[in-house]
Amino acid sequence: MAGEIEGCVEETSCGMNLRQLRERVRQYIDNHQYESAVFWADKAVSLSNGVVEDIYWYAQALYLTGQYHRASHLLRSKKLDKTHAECRYLAARCHYECKEWQLALNIINLSDQNSNQTKIFLNKTLNQSTNMSELSMSTQNMESCINLLRGKIYEAMDNRILATDYYRMALNQDIYCFEAFDRLVAHHMLSAEEEKELLESLPFNHQCPEEERDLVKFLYENRLKKYNKPGQLDIPNQLEAFTTNLDVEVNLAERHYYNCDFIRCYNITHSVLKKDPYNSLCLPLHIAVLVELKKSNELFYLSHKLVDLYPTKPVAWFSVGCYYLLINNYEPARRYLTKATTLDRMYGPAWLAYGHSFAVDQEHDQAMAAYFTASQLMKGCHLPVLYIGLEYGLTNNSKLAERFFSQALTIAPEDPFVLHEMGVIAFQNQDYTTAEQYFLDALEKVRCVSNQITIEKWETLHNNLAHTCRKLKKYKEALEYHEYALTLCPHTPSTYSAIGYVYVLMGQSLKAVDYFHKALGIRRDDSFSTTMLQQVLDVLIAETVPFGDIPNDVPSLELVDCPSNHPKFSMSSDTDEVDMDGSSDG
């Protein structure tokens, strides 16, 4: 509608030039002087006797000043929402902003029965030089806008299936509609297979000029494949300028994160936020990696800045909640994470963290409720189903745990956390060979990404692999994995007691005693170490003969005559003392 209507009144009866007044309204809107735009748009409506274009721009200015009901009433009172697509879209958008979902949907659904009037109106808003392809593109863009809004309304109404369908339609009608694409990806509305199908179905050849085809395809592919290895990032030669693009860098950091290379992920996100301190795409990822690396001071500083600058954004309160979760203060963590989910019910990361706050307190029911909500909001992400499986495992429901771990493995087949949990289930089922294979696969993935430093998080993996080797009677390998676990967490008493137990099985009781003592030195109430130490000491006492190296018979001594003139020893007739080295004390 930004074009001019043919045959529209350009001058009023009082000689005023309406073209200049309309351009002034557009200029004020472009300059973000919305109050001025409202004032002069109202006057343009009066001077033109209510031309549709002037009414539309008046409603647009009202919308931009937050006067949503007033803008909707202006359009609907003149029944423009029933005859013109742009007016219908704007009226529905007003009610969407007011969270009146059903009313917005009712208005926007009028479009199907008024398609003829829409095309006529669009034709009038174009110059005479407009060709048919441009007209078709404009119609297509408006249909894409309407379907995008439909998708947002259905998503707000928790109908994610219909929302996904309309986002797909919007993207297919306008391949440049990044908002539809971003909602599908950022809200994890598609599985990995569905993402692949979406990319293959997009009409790049029909809608993109030849010179832009590779660009659009690369940017969308780069945004989608978060589970791919970071080394698989392939930038075409003609697009080398995008190697320093911040969106591309954040996508690379996300790949590192989902491949568990948290250090490289942090290095990239830290660099991005230095250039663009409040990058909305980077912030949730940066917060997550700060939690993984336990950088509480940096997270505290970031949280304060975000709350000061963006108190109405869920990411600010998500950051605060994660900080309290990191310092083990769970009650305020839940309070702030609840605030984040209140601001945006669809904010999946906050639901995940909210579940963690209950899981660490062994409150399994509340944790699973939060994780199930996250799984509904993040269909294409493996983390919610992974944590659901963990909770089922902790409540001794191994069959359901295995089911959710298998689902997570389908989404992220190379995630070491998922492989580790599959190994735990196999271990609990006493399938030690399968457990060993899962643990070794997980360890291989960890070693591929942790080429600089292995973080403490993998201590459990090494210990569990050692336990499995012990069950398979591979005692030497078990000791190696336990000892490596000690290098990651040197003050874990269970690792010392596990090493002691391996030495018991190897018949090296004295070494076992040393390690049980070390375990008890760290945790005095370690019942396993106490019991094993007592048993090993009993065995040692039973096996060891007291003074075993001393003969039972009293040795016989032979007396040797000592000459009186011996230079070293002499007996004095006046004393019973023995002189040493020929000297006498007497």
C-alpha angles and dihedrals in degrees: 000000000000088000124086124262114243112239092016117147108267098179132036128222088261091057098253117150106237093188091065092046092051091048089051090055090051090047093053090049091050089050092048092243092136099163090056089047091052092050097050095038088057090053092048090055091053094046094049094045092242105315109185094238092055093047090050094052091045089054090046091055091048089051092052091053091052095252092133101157091046092052092047092048091051092055099039096044088062090042091237090137088068097050108031126053096209092052092046091050092049093048091050090047090055092056091044089058088051089052091242091140101170094047090049090050092049091053096046093047089066088079097085096060094045102048094122094055089047093058092047092051093048090050091055093051092060127080120253090253092064112116127213096261091057091049091051091049092051092050090048092051092053091049089050091052091050093049091047090054090047089054092050091049093049091047090052088051090053093248096130095165094061090038090056091049093052093046088054091049092049091051094047091049092049115018090191091061094111093171091067091046092047093051091052092050105032092047091047091234095152133058119233091261092048090050089055091049091049092053092050093049098052113111098234093151095050101044106028124074111240093253092054099043097089092044096054093042093049094048093050094044091048091053095048110048101069094148094056120105112268089235090064092070105122117187114190115240093245090055099050089121087073094066087089096039109122095223090053090048092051090050089053090050089051090055090052090049095051089046088054095244092134096165095058090042090054092048091055097044091046089053092048093051090051088060097036108018097191102036103162094208093050102042100075091046092048091050091050093051092047087057092048092051093041094235094159097162093054091045091050092054093046092048092054092051093049094048091049094049104030109026092155095052119094092219090067094057091039087059092049091048091050090051092055090044090053094052091047095248097134104172096062088039090061092045095054095041089052088054090053092052090046091056091048119012089192095058100119100184091059091052090051093051090045089057090050090056089061096038093060089054091051091246094143100172095055091042093052092047090056093044092050089052089050091049090055091050096042104043094159096047123089097206100082094051090044091056092044087055090049091054092049089050091052090052090052094250096132096166094059090040091055090048093056093041089054089052090051090048090055090056097040108021094173100044108124092209091058092045089050093053091048087054091051091054091049089049091052089050088053091242092135097168092056090043091053091051093051092047092048091049090051091048091051091053091048093051091049093058101030096063094139106037135352113226125223091254091081095057090094091053092055093046093048091049088051091051089052092050089050090054088051089049092246092138098164092054090045091056091049093053093045092050091050089051087055090057088057096044110013095178101057109121094196090062092054092048090048090053089048090052092052089052089051090055089048090053094245098129098166092057089046091055090053093054094045088053090051091051091051090047088062098038116018095190095056098136095191093053092045093051095044093046091053092049094047091048090050090052091048091050092050093047098042120079112215110251089357092170094057118087119240095227122076108247117242117234124211117219115229123201112241116207115235094232095055107142094224103039130033132165115225118215091217098051141032092220122115116232115223121212092358095298129120130211092204 
